[in-house]
Short mmCIF file of C-alpha atoms and ligand atoms in Angstrom, two decimals:
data_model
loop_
_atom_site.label_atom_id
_atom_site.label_comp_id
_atom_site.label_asym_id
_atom_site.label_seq_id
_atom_site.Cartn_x
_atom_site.Cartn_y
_atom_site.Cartn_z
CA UNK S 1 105.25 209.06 83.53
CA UNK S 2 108.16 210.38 85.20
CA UNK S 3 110.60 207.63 86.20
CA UNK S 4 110.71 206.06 89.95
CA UNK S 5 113.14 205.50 92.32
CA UNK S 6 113.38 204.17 95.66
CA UNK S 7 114.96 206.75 97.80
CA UNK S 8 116.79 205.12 100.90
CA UNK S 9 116.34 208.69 102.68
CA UNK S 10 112.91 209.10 102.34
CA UNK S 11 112.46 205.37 102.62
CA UNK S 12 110.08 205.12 99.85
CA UNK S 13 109.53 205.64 96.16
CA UNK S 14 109.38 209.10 94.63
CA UNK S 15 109.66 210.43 91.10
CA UNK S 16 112.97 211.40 90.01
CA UNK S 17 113.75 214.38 89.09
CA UNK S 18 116.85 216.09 88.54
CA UNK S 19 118.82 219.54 89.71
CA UNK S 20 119.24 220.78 86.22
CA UNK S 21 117.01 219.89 83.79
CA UNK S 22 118.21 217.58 80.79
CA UNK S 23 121.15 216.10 82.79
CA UNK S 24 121.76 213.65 85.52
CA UNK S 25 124.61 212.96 87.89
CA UNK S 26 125.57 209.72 89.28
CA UNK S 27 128.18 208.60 91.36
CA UNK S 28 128.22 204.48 92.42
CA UNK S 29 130.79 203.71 95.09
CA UNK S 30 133.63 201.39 93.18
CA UNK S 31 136.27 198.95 94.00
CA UNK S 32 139.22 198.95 96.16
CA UNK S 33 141.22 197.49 94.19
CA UNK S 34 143.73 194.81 96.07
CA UNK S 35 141.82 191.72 94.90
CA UNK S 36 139.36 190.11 92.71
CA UNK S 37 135.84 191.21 92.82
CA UNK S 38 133.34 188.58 93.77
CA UNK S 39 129.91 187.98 92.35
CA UNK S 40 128.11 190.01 95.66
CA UNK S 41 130.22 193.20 94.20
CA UNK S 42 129.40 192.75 90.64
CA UNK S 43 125.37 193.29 91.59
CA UNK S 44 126.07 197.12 92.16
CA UNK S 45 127.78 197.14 89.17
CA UNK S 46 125.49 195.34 86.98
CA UNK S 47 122.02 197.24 88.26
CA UNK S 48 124.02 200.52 88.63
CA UNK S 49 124.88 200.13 84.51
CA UNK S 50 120.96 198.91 83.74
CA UNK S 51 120.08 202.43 85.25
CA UNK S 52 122.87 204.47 83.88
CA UNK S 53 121.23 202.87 80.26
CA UNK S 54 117.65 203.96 80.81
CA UNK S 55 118.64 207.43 82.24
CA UNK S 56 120.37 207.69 79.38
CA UNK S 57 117.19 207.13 77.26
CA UNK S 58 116.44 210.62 78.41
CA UNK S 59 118.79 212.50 79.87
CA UNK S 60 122.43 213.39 79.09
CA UNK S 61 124.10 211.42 81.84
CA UNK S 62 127.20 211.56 83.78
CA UNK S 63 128.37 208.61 85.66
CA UNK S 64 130.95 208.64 88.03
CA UNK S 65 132.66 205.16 89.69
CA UNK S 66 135.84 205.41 91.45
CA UNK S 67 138.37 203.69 91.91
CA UNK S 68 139.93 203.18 95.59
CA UNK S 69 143.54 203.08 95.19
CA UNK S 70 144.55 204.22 98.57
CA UNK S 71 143.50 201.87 101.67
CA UNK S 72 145.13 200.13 105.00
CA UNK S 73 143.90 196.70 102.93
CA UNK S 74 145.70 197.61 100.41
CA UNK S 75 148.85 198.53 101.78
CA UNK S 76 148.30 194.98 104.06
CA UNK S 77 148.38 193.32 100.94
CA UNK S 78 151.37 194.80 99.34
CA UNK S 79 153.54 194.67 103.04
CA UNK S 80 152.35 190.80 102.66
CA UNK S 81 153.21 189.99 99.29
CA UNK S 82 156.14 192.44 98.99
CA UNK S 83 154.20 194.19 95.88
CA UNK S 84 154.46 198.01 95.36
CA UNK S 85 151.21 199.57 96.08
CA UNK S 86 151.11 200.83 92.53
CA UNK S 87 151.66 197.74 90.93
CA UNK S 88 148.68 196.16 93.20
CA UNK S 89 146.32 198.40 92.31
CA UNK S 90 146.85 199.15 88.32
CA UNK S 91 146.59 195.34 87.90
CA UNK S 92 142.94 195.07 89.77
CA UNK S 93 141.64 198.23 88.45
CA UNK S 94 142.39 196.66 85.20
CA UNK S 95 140.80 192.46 86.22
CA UNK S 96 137.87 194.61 87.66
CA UNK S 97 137.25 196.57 84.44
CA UNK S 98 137.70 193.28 82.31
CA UNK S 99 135.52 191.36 84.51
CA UNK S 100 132.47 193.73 84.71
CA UNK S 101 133.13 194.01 80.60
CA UNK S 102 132.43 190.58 80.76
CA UNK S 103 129.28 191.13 82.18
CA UNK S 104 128.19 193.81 80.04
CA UNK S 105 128.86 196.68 82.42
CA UNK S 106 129.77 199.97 79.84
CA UNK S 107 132.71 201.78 81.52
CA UNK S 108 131.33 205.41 83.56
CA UNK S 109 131.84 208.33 81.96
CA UNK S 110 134.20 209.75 84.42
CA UNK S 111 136.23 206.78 86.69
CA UNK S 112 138.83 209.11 89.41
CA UNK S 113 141.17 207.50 91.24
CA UNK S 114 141.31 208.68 94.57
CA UNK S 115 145.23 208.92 94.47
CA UNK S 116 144.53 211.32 91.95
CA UNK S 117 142.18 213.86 94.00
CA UNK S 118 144.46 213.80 97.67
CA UNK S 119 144.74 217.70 96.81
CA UNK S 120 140.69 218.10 96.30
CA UNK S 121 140.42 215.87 99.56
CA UNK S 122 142.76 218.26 101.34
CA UNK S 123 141.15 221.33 100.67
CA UNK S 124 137.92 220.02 102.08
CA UNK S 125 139.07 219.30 105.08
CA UNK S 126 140.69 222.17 105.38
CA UNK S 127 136.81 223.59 104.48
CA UNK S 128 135.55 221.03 107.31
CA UNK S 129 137.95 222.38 109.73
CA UNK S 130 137.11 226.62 109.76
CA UNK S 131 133.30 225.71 109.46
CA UNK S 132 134.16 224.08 112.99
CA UNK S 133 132.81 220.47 111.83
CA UNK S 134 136.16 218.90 111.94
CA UNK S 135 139.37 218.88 114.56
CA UNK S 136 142.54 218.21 114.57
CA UNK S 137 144.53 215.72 116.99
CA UNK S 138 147.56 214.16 117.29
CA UNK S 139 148.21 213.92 113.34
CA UNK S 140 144.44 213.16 112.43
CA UNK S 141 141.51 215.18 111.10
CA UNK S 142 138.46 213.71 112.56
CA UNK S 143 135.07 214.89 111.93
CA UNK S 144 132.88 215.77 114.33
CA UNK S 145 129.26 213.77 114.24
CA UNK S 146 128.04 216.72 117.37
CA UNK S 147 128.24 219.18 114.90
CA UNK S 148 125.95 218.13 111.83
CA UNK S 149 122.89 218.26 113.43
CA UNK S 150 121.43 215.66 110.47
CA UNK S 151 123.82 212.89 111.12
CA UNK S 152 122.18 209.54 111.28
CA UNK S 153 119.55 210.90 108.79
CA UNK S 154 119.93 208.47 105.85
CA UNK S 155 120.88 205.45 107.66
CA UNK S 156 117.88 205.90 110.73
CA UNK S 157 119.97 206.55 113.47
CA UNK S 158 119.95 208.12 116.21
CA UNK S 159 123.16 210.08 117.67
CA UNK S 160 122.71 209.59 120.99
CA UNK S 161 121.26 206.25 121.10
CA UNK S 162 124.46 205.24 119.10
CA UNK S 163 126.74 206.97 121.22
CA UNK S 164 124.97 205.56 124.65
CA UNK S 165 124.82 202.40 122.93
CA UNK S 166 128.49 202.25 122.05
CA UNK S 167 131.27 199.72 123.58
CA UNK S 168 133.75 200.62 121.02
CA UNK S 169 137.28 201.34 122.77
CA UNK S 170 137.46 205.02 122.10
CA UNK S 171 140.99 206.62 120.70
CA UNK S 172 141.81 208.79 123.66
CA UNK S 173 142.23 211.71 120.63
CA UNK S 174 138.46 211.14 119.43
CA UNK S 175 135.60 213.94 121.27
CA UNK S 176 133.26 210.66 120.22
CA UNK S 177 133.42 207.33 119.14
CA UNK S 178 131.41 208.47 115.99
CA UNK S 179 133.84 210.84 114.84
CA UNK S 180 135.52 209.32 112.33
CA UNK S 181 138.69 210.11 110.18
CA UNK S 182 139.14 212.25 107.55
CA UNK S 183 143.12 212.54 107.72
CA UNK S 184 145.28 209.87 109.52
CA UNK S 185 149.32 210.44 109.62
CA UNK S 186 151.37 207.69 107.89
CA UNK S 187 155.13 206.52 108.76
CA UNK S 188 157.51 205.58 105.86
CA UNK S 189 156.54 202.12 105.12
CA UNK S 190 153.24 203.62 104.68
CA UNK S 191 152.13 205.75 101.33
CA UNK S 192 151.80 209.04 102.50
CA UNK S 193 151.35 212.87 100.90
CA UNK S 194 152.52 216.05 102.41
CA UNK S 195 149.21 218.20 104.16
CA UNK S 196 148.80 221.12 107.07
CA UNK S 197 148.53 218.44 109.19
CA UNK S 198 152.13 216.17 108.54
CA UNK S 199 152.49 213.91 106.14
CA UNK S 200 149.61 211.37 105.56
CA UNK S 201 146.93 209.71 104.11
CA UNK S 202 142.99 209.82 103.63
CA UNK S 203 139.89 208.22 105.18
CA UNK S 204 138.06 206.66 102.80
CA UNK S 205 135.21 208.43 103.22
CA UNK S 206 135.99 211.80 102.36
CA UNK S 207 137.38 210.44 99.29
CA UNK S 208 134.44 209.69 97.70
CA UNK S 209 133.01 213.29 99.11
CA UNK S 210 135.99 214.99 97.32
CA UNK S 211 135.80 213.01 93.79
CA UNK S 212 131.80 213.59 93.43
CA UNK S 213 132.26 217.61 94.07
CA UNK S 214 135.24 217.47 91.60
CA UNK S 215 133.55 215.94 88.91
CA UNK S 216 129.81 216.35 89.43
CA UNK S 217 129.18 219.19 91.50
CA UNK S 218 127.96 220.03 95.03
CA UNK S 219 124.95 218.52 95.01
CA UNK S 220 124.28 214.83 92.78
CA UNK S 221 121.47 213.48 91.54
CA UNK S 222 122.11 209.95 92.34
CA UNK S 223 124.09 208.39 94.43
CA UNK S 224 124.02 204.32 95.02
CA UNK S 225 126.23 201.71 96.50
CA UNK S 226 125.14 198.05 98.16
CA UNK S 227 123.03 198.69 101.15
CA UNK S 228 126.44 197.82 103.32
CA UNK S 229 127.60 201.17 102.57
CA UNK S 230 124.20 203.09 103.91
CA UNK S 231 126.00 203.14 107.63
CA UNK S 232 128.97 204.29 108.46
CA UNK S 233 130.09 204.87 104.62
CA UNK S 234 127.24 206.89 103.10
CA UNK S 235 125.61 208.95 106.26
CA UNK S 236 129.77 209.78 106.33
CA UNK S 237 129.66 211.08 102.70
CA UNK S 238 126.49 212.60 103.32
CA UNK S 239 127.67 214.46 106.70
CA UNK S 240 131.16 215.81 105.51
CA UNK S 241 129.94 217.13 101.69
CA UNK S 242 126.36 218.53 103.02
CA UNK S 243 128.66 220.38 106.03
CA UNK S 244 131.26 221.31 103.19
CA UNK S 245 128.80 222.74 101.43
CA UNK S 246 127.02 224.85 103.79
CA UNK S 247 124.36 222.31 104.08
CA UNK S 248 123.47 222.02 100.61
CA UNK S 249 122.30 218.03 99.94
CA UNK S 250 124.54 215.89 98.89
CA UNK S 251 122.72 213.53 96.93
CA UNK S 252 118.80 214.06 96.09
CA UNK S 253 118.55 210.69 95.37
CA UNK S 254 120.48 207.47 97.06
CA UNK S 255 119.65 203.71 95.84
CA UNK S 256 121.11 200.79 97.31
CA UNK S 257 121.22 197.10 96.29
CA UNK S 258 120.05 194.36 98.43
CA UNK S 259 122.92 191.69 99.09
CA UNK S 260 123.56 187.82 97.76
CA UNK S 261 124.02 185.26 99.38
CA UNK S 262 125.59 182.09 98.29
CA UNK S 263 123.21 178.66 98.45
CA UNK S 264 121.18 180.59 101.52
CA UNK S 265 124.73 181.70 103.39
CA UNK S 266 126.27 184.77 103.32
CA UNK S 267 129.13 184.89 101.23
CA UNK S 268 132.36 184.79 103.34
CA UNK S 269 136.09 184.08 102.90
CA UNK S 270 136.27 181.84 106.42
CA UNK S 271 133.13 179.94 105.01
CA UNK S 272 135.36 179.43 101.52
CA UNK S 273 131.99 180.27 99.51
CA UNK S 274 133.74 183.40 97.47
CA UNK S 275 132.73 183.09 93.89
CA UNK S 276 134.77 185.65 92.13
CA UNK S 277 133.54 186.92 89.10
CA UNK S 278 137.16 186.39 87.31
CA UNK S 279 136.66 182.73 87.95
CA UNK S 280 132.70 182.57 86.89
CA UNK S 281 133.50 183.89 83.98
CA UNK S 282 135.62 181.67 82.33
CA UNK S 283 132.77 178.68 82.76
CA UNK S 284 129.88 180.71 82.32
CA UNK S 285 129.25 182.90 79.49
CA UNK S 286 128.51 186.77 80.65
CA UNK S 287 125.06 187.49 79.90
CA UNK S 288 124.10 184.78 81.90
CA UNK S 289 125.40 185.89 85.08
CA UNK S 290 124.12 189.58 84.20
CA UNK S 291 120.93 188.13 83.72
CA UNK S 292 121.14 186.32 86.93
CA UNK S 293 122.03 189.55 88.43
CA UNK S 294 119.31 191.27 87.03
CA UNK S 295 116.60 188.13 87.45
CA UNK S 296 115.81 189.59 91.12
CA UNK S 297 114.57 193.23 92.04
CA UNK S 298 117.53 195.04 92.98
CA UNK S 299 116.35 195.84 96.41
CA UNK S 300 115.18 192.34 97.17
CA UNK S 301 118.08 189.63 98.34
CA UNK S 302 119.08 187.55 95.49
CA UNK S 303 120.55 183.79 96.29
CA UNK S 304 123.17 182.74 94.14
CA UNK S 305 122.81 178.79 93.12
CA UNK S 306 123.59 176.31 90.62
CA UNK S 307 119.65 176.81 89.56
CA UNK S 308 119.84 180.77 89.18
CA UNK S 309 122.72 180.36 86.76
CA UNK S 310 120.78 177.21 85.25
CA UNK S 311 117.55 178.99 85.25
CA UNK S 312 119.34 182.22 83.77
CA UNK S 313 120.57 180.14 81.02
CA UNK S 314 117.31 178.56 80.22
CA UNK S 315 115.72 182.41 80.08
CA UNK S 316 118.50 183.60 77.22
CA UNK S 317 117.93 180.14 75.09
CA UNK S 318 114.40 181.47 75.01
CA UNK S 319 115.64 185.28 74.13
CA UNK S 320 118.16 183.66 71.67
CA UNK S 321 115.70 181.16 70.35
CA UNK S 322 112.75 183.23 69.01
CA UNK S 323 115.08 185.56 67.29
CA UNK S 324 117.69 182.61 65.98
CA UNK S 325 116.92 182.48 62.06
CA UNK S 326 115.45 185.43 61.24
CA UNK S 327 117.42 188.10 59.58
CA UNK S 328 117.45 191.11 60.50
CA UNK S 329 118.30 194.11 58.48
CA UNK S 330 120.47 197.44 59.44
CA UNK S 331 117.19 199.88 58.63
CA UNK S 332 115.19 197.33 60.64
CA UNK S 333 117.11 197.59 63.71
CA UNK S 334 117.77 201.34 63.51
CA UNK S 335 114.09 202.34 63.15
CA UNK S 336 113.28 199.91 66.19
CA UNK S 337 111.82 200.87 69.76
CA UNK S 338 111.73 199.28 73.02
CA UNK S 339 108.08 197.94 73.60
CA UNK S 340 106.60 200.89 75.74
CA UNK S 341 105.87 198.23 79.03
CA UNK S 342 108.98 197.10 78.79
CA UNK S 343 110.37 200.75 79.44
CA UNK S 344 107.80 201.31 81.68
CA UNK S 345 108.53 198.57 83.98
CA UNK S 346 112.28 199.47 84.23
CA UNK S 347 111.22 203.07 84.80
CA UNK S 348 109.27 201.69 87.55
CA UNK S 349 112.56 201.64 90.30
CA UNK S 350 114.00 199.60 87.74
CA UNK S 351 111.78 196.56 88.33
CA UNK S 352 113.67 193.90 86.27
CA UNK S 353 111.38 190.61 86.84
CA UNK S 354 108.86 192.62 85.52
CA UNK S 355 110.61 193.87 82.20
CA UNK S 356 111.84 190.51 81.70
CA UNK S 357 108.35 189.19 81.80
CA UNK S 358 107.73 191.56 78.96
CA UNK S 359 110.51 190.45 77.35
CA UNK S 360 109.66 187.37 76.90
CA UNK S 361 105.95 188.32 75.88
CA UNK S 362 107.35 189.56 73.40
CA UNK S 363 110.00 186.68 72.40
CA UNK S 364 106.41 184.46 72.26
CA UNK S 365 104.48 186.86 70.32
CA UNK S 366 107.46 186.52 67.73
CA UNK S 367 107.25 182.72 68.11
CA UNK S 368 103.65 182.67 67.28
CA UNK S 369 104.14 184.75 64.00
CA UNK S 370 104.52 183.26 60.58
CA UNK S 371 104.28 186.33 58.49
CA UNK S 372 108.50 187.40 57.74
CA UNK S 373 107.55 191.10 57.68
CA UNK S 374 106.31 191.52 60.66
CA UNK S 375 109.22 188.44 62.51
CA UNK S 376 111.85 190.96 61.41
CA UNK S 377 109.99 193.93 63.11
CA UNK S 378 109.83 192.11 66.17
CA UNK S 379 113.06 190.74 65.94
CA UNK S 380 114.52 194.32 65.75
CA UNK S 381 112.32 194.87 69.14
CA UNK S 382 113.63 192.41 70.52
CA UNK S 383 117.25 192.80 69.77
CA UNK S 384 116.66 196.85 71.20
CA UNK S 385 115.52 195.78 74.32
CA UNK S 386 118.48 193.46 74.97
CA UNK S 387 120.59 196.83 73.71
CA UNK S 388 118.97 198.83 76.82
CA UNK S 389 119.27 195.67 79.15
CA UNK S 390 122.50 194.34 77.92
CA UNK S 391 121.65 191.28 76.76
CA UNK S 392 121.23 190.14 73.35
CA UNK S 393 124.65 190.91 72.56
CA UNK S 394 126.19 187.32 70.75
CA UNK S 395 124.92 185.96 67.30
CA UNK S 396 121.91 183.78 68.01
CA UNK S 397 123.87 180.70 66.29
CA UNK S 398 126.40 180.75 68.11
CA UNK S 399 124.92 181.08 71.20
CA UNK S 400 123.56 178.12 70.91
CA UNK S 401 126.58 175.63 69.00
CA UNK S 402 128.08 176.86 72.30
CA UNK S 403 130.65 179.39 70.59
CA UNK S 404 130.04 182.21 73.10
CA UNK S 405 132.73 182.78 75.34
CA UNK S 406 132.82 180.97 78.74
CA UNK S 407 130.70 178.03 77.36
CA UNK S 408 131.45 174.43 76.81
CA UNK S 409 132.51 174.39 73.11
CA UNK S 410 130.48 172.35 70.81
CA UNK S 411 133.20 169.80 69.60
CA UNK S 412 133.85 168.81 73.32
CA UNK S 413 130.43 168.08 73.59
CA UNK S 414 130.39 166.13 70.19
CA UNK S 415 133.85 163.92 71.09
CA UNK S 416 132.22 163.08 74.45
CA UNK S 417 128.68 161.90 72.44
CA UNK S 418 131.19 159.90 69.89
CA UNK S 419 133.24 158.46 72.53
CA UNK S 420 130.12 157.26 74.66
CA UNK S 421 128.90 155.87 70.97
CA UNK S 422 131.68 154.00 70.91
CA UNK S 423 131.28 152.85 74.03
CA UNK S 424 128.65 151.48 73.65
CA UNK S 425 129.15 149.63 70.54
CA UNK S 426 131.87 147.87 72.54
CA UNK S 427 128.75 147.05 74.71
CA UNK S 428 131.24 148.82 77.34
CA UNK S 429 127.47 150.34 79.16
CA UNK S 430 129.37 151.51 82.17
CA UNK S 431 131.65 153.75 80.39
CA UNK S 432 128.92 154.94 78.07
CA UNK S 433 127.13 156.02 81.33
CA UNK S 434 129.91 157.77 82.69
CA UNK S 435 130.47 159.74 79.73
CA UNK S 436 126.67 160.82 79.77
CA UNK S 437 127.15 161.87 83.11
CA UNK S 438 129.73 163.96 82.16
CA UNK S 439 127.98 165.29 79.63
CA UNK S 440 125.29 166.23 82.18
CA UNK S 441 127.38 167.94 84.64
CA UNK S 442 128.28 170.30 81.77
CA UNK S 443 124.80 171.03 81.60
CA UNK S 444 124.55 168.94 78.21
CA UNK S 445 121.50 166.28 77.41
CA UNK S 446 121.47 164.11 75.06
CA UNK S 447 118.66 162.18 73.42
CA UNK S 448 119.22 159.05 71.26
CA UNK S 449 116.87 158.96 68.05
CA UNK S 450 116.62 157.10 65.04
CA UNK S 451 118.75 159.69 63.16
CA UNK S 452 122.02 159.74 65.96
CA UNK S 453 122.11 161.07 69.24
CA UNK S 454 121.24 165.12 69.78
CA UNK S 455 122.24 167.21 72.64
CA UNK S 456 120.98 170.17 74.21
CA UNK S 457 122.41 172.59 76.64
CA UNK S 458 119.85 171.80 79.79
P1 AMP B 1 133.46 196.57 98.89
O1 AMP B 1 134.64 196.22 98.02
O2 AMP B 1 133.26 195.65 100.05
O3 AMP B 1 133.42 198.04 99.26
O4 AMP B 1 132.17 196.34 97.98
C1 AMP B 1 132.00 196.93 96.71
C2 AMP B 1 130.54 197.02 96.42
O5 AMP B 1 129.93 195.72 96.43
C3 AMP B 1 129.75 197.85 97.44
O6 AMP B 1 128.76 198.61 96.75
C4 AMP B 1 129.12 196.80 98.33
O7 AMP B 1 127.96 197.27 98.92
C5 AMP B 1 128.81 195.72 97.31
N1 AMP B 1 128.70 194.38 97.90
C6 AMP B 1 129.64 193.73 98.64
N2 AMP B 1 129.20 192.49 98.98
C7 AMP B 1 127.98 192.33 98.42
C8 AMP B 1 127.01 191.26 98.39
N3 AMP B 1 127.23 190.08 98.98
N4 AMP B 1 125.84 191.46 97.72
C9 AMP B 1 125.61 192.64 97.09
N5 AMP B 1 126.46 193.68 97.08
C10 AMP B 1 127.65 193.55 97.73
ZN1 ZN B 2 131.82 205.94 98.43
#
């Protein structure tokens, strides 16, 4: 089988297969970094690395992210705080990189920084400019939507419905209200580079446009984002490299992720619902907000709730706890493979409720087992699955005595459980309640027996 992907241009599922055989190109839309990314923009991120790792099962990949360092939010947020630019943006570029570590996200292969690429951005405007699909006025370089005769192809619209449609207040130096801008002038407060056209700055559009061709060639294999970006971001890509290109595609395949909300609302900073990823982090260990990520199909919406991180959690004590115990050797874990529906069902427009379904077949198939021979073989199975999904990754002990980063540490469980104990030899029952609340809005029950009280994380 050949492996599947949804294709938002065709609008349907289609086997991949890539320009040159043996080799993939990818490029995922990545942060603009003047804040902290929240848990919505760690989904691309997350389901973007699951399919870099099983294209990578057989092809030589190279994955591009970006980084947008150049932005009118960012420079908002340095005129605010007084910040450079520069320092703004190497300190975010760095949280975002530590953050999506923390979720298990392996770095691209290639990550440009637009700042880095204003000459490759130039020249194809330049490009856009004598091939007629791009004008200049009054210090800008707008493209011009009339010209590409495919525009609204990806994102299923139609020109002149949008442009009859359109209420917009038009910039009396625009032909249309869709033409949008490739070059904009800046004054001195703003950052600016010199160009044919003054001194100024890019769209961010045709920055993404330039850094693909740079680094992966005309035409891409894949190119994905959060379904957000389909309209005006992507159908802009798509427009300006296809018309740079003399109407080569731009991408032959383009994925998007579907969007989360938070408890049923959409995620909003007026609303004050922002989880940011920096924050989750340090209460939550990694893997189980990966696998929360990844516990929806990455088309479908995903809701983000106390009970998907609870019920995420519960899922990896079940990983952790059929392979906790068993040892596994070196040899054992090299000679392993992925159980073949396992692959199959991520290879299937990586359909992760599925795979995980077949991981944890296989997690009860290794419960049921008595024989040590064959427990080590599927241990090793299981441990190379969580290698291609990312999880897995923490010794299974400590995963559970609570010694994985971003959980509640097993001795503050244990002086809570001795303090209630004491408590409650005081006869002090109020207090002893209190602390097992406590307990349980860590996620911690405890169960009084014969031999002392146990806890579990719930
Ligand atoms: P932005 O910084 O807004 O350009 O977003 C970065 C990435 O996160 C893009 O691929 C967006 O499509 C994606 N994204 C933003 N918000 C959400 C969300 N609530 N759910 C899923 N993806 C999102
Ligand atoms: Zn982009």
């Amino acid at each position: 089988m050949t492996i599947q992907l949804h294709d938002t241009l065709k609008g349907r599922k289609v086997p991949f297969e890539p320009l040159r055989e043996g080799e993939v190109t990818m490029y995922l839309c990545g942060p603009t970094v003047y804040n902290y990314a929240h848990i919505g923009n760690a989904r691309p991120a997350v389901v973007f690395d699951l399919l870099a790792r099983i294209l990578r099962r057989r092809y030589k990949l190279t994955f591009a992210r970006n980084i947008t360092d150049v932005d009118d939010k960012i420079i908002a947020a340095s005129q605010e705080s007084g910040e450079p630019i520069e320092a703004i943006t190497a300190r975010y570029a760095k949280v975002y990189n530590d953050d999506m570590g923390a979720l298990g996200v392996q770095p691209p292969d290639i990550e440009p920084y637009a700042t880095q690429h204003i000459d490759v951005m130039i020249a194809m405007i330049e490009k856009l400019i004598d091939e007629g699909h791009a004008y200049v006025a009054e210090g800008h370089v707008l493209f011009d939507v009339g010209s590409h005769e495919n525009y609204g192809e990806l994102s299923k619209r139609d020109l002149r419905e949008m442009i009859a449609g359109s209420r917009v207040e038009v910039a009396p130096y625009k032909k249309a209200a869709q033409d949008f801008v490739l070059w904009k002038p800046s004054d001195d407060e703003q950052p600016g580079w010199d160009s044919p056209w003054g001194r100024g700055r890019p769209g961010w559009h045709i920055e993404c446009s330039a850094m693909a061709e740079k680094h992966l060639g005309d035409t891409i294999d894949i190119h994905a984002g959060g379904q957000d970006l389909v309209f005006p971001h992507h159908e802009n890509e798509c427009a300006q490299s296809s018309c740079a290109h003399g109407g080569a595609p731009f991408a032959r395949y383009w994925l998007h992720n579907g969007f989360l909300s938070i408890d049923e609302t959409k995620m909003s900073k007026s609303l004050g619902n922002v989880l940011l990823v920096h924050d989750l982090v340090e209460s939550i260990p990694g893997e189980v907000i990966r696998l929360a990520l990844l516990s929806a199909h990455y088309r479908q919406p995903l809701d983000w709730s106390a009970e998907t991180i609870a019920s995420a959690r519960r899922m990896l004590d079940r990983l952790y706890g059929a392979v906790r115990g068993i040892e596994v050797s070196a040899e054992a874990r090299a000679a392993a493979e992925v159980p073949e529906s396992l692959v199959t069902a991520l290879e299937d427009d990586i359909n992760t409720p599925k795979a995980l379904a077949e991981f944890f077949e296989l997690a009860r198939t290794l419960n049921k087992s008595n024989d040590p021979a064959e427990m080590e073989v599927l241990a090793a199975q299981m441990y190379a699955a969580g290698d291609l999904m990312g999880l897995l990754g923490s010794d299974p002990e400590a995963w559970f005595t609570g010694e994985v980063k971003g959980d509640v540490a097993s001795d503050e469980i244990e002086a809570l459980i001795a303090r209630r104990n004491e408590a409650r030899a005081n006869k002090d029952w109020a207090a002893a309640d209190g602390f097992r609340d406590q307990l349980g809005d860590m996620g911690i029950t405890i169960e009084d027996g014969p031999d002392g009280t146990t806890w579990r994380r719930s």
